[in-house]
Amino acid sequence: MAILTQTKFFPSSINQLHTSHSLIRRTRVHCSAATTKANPAAEKLVLKPPLQLLEPSHSPSPALLTDTTIRPPQPNDPSLLSTWSHRAWVASGCTTVLVSLAKSVTCAADSHIWLEPILAGLVGYVLADLGSGVYHWGIDNYGGASTPIFGPQIEAFQGHHKWPWTITRRQFSNNLHALARVVTFFVLPIDLVCDDPVVNGFVAVCSGSIMFSQQFHAWAHGTKSRLPPVVVALQDLGVLVSRPQHAAHHRQPYNNNYCIVSGVWNELLDQQKVFEALEMVLFFKLGLRPRSWSEPSSEWIEETETASQLQGQ
C-alpha cells in the first residue's frame, strides 16, 4: 500500500496584499495499492522449536548430584575409628595427669600431709562435673560449625543429638583425643613448675575427670547389659553420670541435665534455673538467643538405629 500526496498552494487575496501571511494550502491525497517483494536480506526467518512439556528423565538432576544431606555414620565408618594421632594425644594427656598425681602423692608423703590433697582431689572432681555442664550448655545453645576454635565441637554435639547412639561406636582414643590435647597443654606447665601436693592433687583429678568425661558420656548412652559391671555399679552409686539421668537431656525441651561427669550438679542447676538465668542475661545484654528457646528442628530430633546399624554393633 502506498500513499501519494500532491499539494498545491493557492494565493488568496489577502496574500496578494500581505505576503508575510501564510498561504492557504490545499492537499489532495491519492491512494494506490501496490505489491512489493520483501527484501530477503532485511530480515531472516527464525524458527523456534515448540514448547514441550517436561517429562521424567533417567539422568540425575544437578540437585541430586550435589546432595549434601547429612547422614549418620555407618558401622566401621572412618570417622569413628582411632588414628595414631588420636592415640598419641590420649597418651600425652594421660601422662601429664599421672605425673601430676604422682607428684601429689610423693610430695604428700614427704610432708606427711594426706587430708588436704585428698580433699583437693574431691573438689577437683566436683568442679569438673560443673565445668562439663557449663561447657555442654554453651556448645549446645550457641555458635555453629563456623565458630572459631569451638566449631568442630559444636557441630559434633549437634550431630550427637540427632544420632546419640553413635558415641557408643566411637573408639576410645577417637572419643577422647580432643580433650586430651587441651589437658596436655594446660597440665604440662603445671607439672613442670609446681610441687605443691594440694595443687597437684586438684589438677590431677580435675583434668583427668574432664578428659575422661566423654567416656563417661559414652557409657551413659550404653545399655546396661553391655557395660562392664564396675561401670554400672559406679553409675548406680552416682560416681558416674547415670543412664536415666542423661537420657532426660535427650528429651524435649533439651535444656537440662547438662553435666556429664558425675551429674551431681544437674538437679541443683535445673531446679534453680541457673542456665535459664544465664540465657536471659546473654539475650538482653548481647542479643544472643539460645537454641533451646526455639522449637526442636530436624537437626536435634533423635533418629533411632536401623536394622543394619544394629547388626554392625
CSV table of N, CA and C in Angstrom, one decimal, residues 252-312:
chain,number,residue,atom,x,y,z
A,252,GLN,N,12.8,-33.6,74.9
A,252,GLN,CA,12.4,-32.2,75.0
A,252,GLN,C,12.1,-31.8,76.4
A,253,PRO,N,12.5,-30.5,76.7
A,253,PRO,CA,12.9,-29.4,75.8
A,253,PRO,C,14.4,-29.3,75.6
A,254,TYR,N,15.2,-30.3,75.9
A,254,TYR,CA,16.6,-30.3,75.7
A,254,TYR,C,17.3,-29.2,76.4
A,255,ASN,N,16.9,-28.9,77.6
A,255,ASN,CA,17.6,-27.7,78.3
A,255,ASN,C,17.9,-28.1,79.7
A,256,ASN,N,18.2,-29.4,80.0
A,256,ASN,CA,18.5,-29.8,81.4
A,256,ASN,C,19.5,-30.9,81.4
A,257,ASN,N,20.0,-31.2,82.6
A,257,ASN,CA,21.0,-32.4,82.8
A,257,ASN,C,22.2,-32.3,81.8
A,258,TYR,N,22.9,-31.1,81.9
A,258,TYR,CA,24.0,-30.9,81.0
A,258,TYR,C,25.3,-31.5,81.5
A,259,CYS,N,25.4,-31.7,82.8
A,259,CYS,CA,26.7,-32.2,83.4
A,259,CYS,C,26.8,-33.7,83.1
A,260,ILE,N,28.1,-34.1,82.7
A,260,ILE,CA,28.3,-35.5,82.2
A,260,ILE,C,29.5,-36.2,82.9
A,261,VAL,N,29.9,-35.7,84.0
A,261,VAL,CA,31.0,-36.4,84.7
A,261,VAL,C,30.3,-37.3,85.8
A,262,SER,N,29.8,-36.7,86.8
A,262,SER,CA,29.0,-37.5,87.8
A,262,SER,C,27.5,-37.1,87.8
A,263,GLY,N,27.2,-35.9,87.2
A,263,GLY,CA,25.8,-35.5,87.2
A,263,GLY,C,25.3,-34.9,88.6
A,264,VAL,N,26.3,-34.7,89.5
A,264,VAL,CA,25.9,-34.3,90.8
A,264,VAL,C,25.3,-32.9,90.8
A,265,TRP,N,25.7,-32.1,89.9
A,265,TRP,CA,25.2,-30.7,89.8
A,265,TRP,C,23.9,-30.6,89.0
A,266,ASN,N,23.4,-31.6,88.3
A,266,ASN,CA,22.3,-31.4,87.4
A,266,ASN,C,21.0,-31.0,88.2
A,267,GLU,N,20.7,-31.7,89.3
A,267,GLU,CA,19.5,-31.4,90.0
A,267,GLU,C,19.5,-29.9,90.5
A,268,LEU,N,20.6,-29.5,91.1
A,268,LEU,CA,20.6,-28.1,91.6
A,268,LEU,C,20.5,-27.1,90.5
A,269,LEU,N,21.3,-27.3,89.4
A,269,LEU,CA,21.3,-26.3,88.4
A,269,LEU,C,19.9,-26.2,87.7
A,270,ASP,N,19.2,-27.3,87.6
A,270,ASP,CA,17.9,-27.3,86.9
A,270,ASP,C,16.9,-26.7,87.8
A,271,GLN,N,16.9,-27.1,89.1
A,271,GLN,CA,15.9,-26.6,90.0
A,271,GLN,C,16.0,-25.1,90.2
A,272,GLN,N,17.2,-24.6,90.3
A,272,GLN,CA,17.5,-23.2,90.4
A,272,GLN,C,17.4,-22.4,89.1
A,273,LYS,N,17.3,-23.1,88.0
A,273,LYS,CA,17.2,-22.5,86.7
A,273,LYS,C,18.4,-21.6,86.4
A,274,VAL,N,19.6,-22.1,86.8
A,274,VAL,CA,20.8,-21.3,86.6
A,274,VAL,C,21.1,-21.0,85.1
A,275,PHE,N,20.9,-22.1,84.3
A,275,PHE,CA,21.2,-21.9,82.9
A,275,PHE,C,20.2,-21.0,82.2
A,276,GLU,N,18.9,-21.1,82.6
A,276,GLU,CA,17.9,-20.2,82.1
A,276,GLU,C,18.2,-18.7,82.4
A,277,ALA,N,18.7,-18.5,83.6
A,277,ALA,CA,19.1,-17.1,84.0
A,277,ALA,C,20.3,-16.6,83.2
A,278,LEU,N,21.3,-17.5,83.0
A,278,LEU,CA,22.4,-17.1,82.1
A,278,LEU,C,21.9,-16.8,80.7
A,279,GLU,N,21.0,-17.5,80.2
A,279,GLU,CA,20.4,-17.3,78.8
A,279,GLU,C,19.7,-15.9,78.8
A,280,MET,N,19.0,-15.6,79.8
A,280,MET,CA,18.3,-14.3,79.8
A,280,MET,C,19.4,-13.1,79.8
A,281,VAL,N,20.4,-13.3,80.6
A,281,VAL,CA,21.5,-12.3,80.7
A,281,VAL,C,22.1,-12.1,79.3
A,282,LEU,N,22.5,-13.2,78.7
A,282,LEU,CA,23.1,-13.1,77.4
A,282,LEU,C,22.2,-12.6,76.3
A,283,PHE,N,20.9,-12.8,76.4
A,283,PHE,CA,20.0,-12.3,75.4
A,283,PHE,C,19.8,-10.8,75.6
A,284,PHE,N,19.6,-10.3,76.8
A,284,PHE,CA,19.3,-8.9,77.0
A,284,PHE,C,20.6,-8.1,76.9
A,285,LYS,N,21.7,-8.6,77.2
A,285,LYS,CA,23.0,-7.9,77.1
A,285,LYS,C,23.6,-7.9,75.8
A,286,LEU,N,23.6,-9.1,75.1
A,286,LEU,CA,24.3,-9.3,73.9
A,286,LEU,C,23.4,-9.6,72.7
A,287,GLY,N,22.1,-9.9,73.0
A,287,GLY,CA,21.2,-10.2,71.9
A,287,GLY,C,21.4,-11.7,71.4
A,288,LEU,N,22.0,-12.5,72.2
A,288,LEU,CA,22.2,-13.9,71.8
A,288,LEU,C,21.1,-14.8,72.2
A,289,ARG,N,20.4,-15.4,71.3
A,289,ARG,CA,19.3,-16.3,71.6
A,289,ARG,C,19.7,-17.7,71.5
A,290,PRO,N,19.5,-18.5,72.6
A,290,PRO,CA,19.9,-19.9,72.7
A,290,PRO,C,19.0,-20.7,71.8
A,291,ARG,N,19.6,-21.8,71.4
A,291,ARG,CA,18.8,-22.8,70.6
A,291,ARG,C,17.7,-23.4,71.4
A,292,SER,N,17.8,-23.5,72.7
A,292,SER,CA,16.8,-24.2,73.5
A,292,SER,C,15.5,-23.4,73.5
A,293,TRP,N,15.5,-22.1,73.1
A,293,TRP,CA,14.3,-21.3,73.1
A,293,TRP,C,13.4,-21.6,71.9
A,294,SER,N,14.0,-22.2,70.9
A,294,SER,CA,13.3,-22.5,69.6
A,294,SER,C,12.7,-23.9,69.6
A,295,GLU,N,11.8,-24.1,68.7
A,295,GLU,CA,11.2,-25.4,68.6
A,295,GLU,C,12.3,-26.4,68.0
A,296,PRO,N,12.4,-27.6,68.5
A,296,PRO,CA,13.4,-28.5,68.0
A,296,PRO,C,13.3,-28.7,66.5
A,297,SER,N,14.4,-28.5,65.8
A,297,SER,CA,14.5,-28.7,64.4
A,297,SER,C,14.9,-30.2,64.1
A,298,SER,N,14.9,-30.5,62.8
A,298,SER,CA,15.2,-31.9,62.4
A,298,SER,C,16.6,-32.2,62.8
A,299,GLU,N,17.5,-31.2,63.0
A,299,GLU,CA,18.9,-31.5,63.4
A,299,GLU,C,19.0,-32.0,64.8
A,300,TRP,N,17.9,-31.8,65.6
A,300,TRP,CA,18.0,-32.1,67.0
A,300,TRP,C,17.1,-33.3,67.4
A,301,ILE,N,16.2,-33.6,66.5
A,301,ILE,CA,15.3,-34.7,66.8
A,301,ILE,C,16.0,-36.1,66.6
A,302,GLU,N,16.0,-36.9,67.6
A,302,GLU,CA,16.7,-38.1,67.6
A,302,GLU,C,16.2,-39.1,66.6
A,303,GLU,N,17.1,-39.7,65.9
A,303,GLU,CA,16.7,-40.8,65.0
A,303,GLU,C,17.2,-42.1,65.6
A,304,THR,N,16.3,-43.1,65.5
A,304,THR,CA,16.7,-44.5,66.0
A,304,THR,C,17.5,-45.2,65.1
A,305,GLU,N,18.2,-46.2,65.6
A,305,GLU,CA,19.1,-47.1,64.8
A,305,GLU,C,18.3,-48.0,63.9
A,306,THR,N,18.8,-48.1,62.7
A,306,THR,CA,18.2,-49.0,61.7
A,306,THR,C,18.7,-50.5,62.0
A,307,ALA,N,18.1,-51.4,61.3
A,307,ALA,CA,18.4,-52.8,61.5
A,307,ALA,C,19.9,-53.0,61.1
A,308,SER,N,20.3,-52.4,59.9
A,308,SER,CA,21.7,-52.6,59.5
A,308,SER,C,22.7,-52.0,60.5
A,309,GLN,N,22.3,-50.9,61.1
A,309,GLN,CA,23.2,-50.3,62.1
A,309,GLN,C,23.3,-51.1,63.4
A,310,LEU,N,22.2,-51.7,63.8
A,310,LEU,CA,22.2,-52.6,64.9
A,310,LEU,C,23.0,-53.9,64.7
A,311,GLN,N,23.0,-54.4,63.4
A,311,GLN,CA,23.8,-55.5,63.1
A,311,GLN,C,25.3,-55.2,63.1
A,312,GLY,N,25.6,-53.9,62.9
A,312,GLY,CA,27.0,-53.6,62.8
A,312,GLY,C,27.7,-53.4,64.2
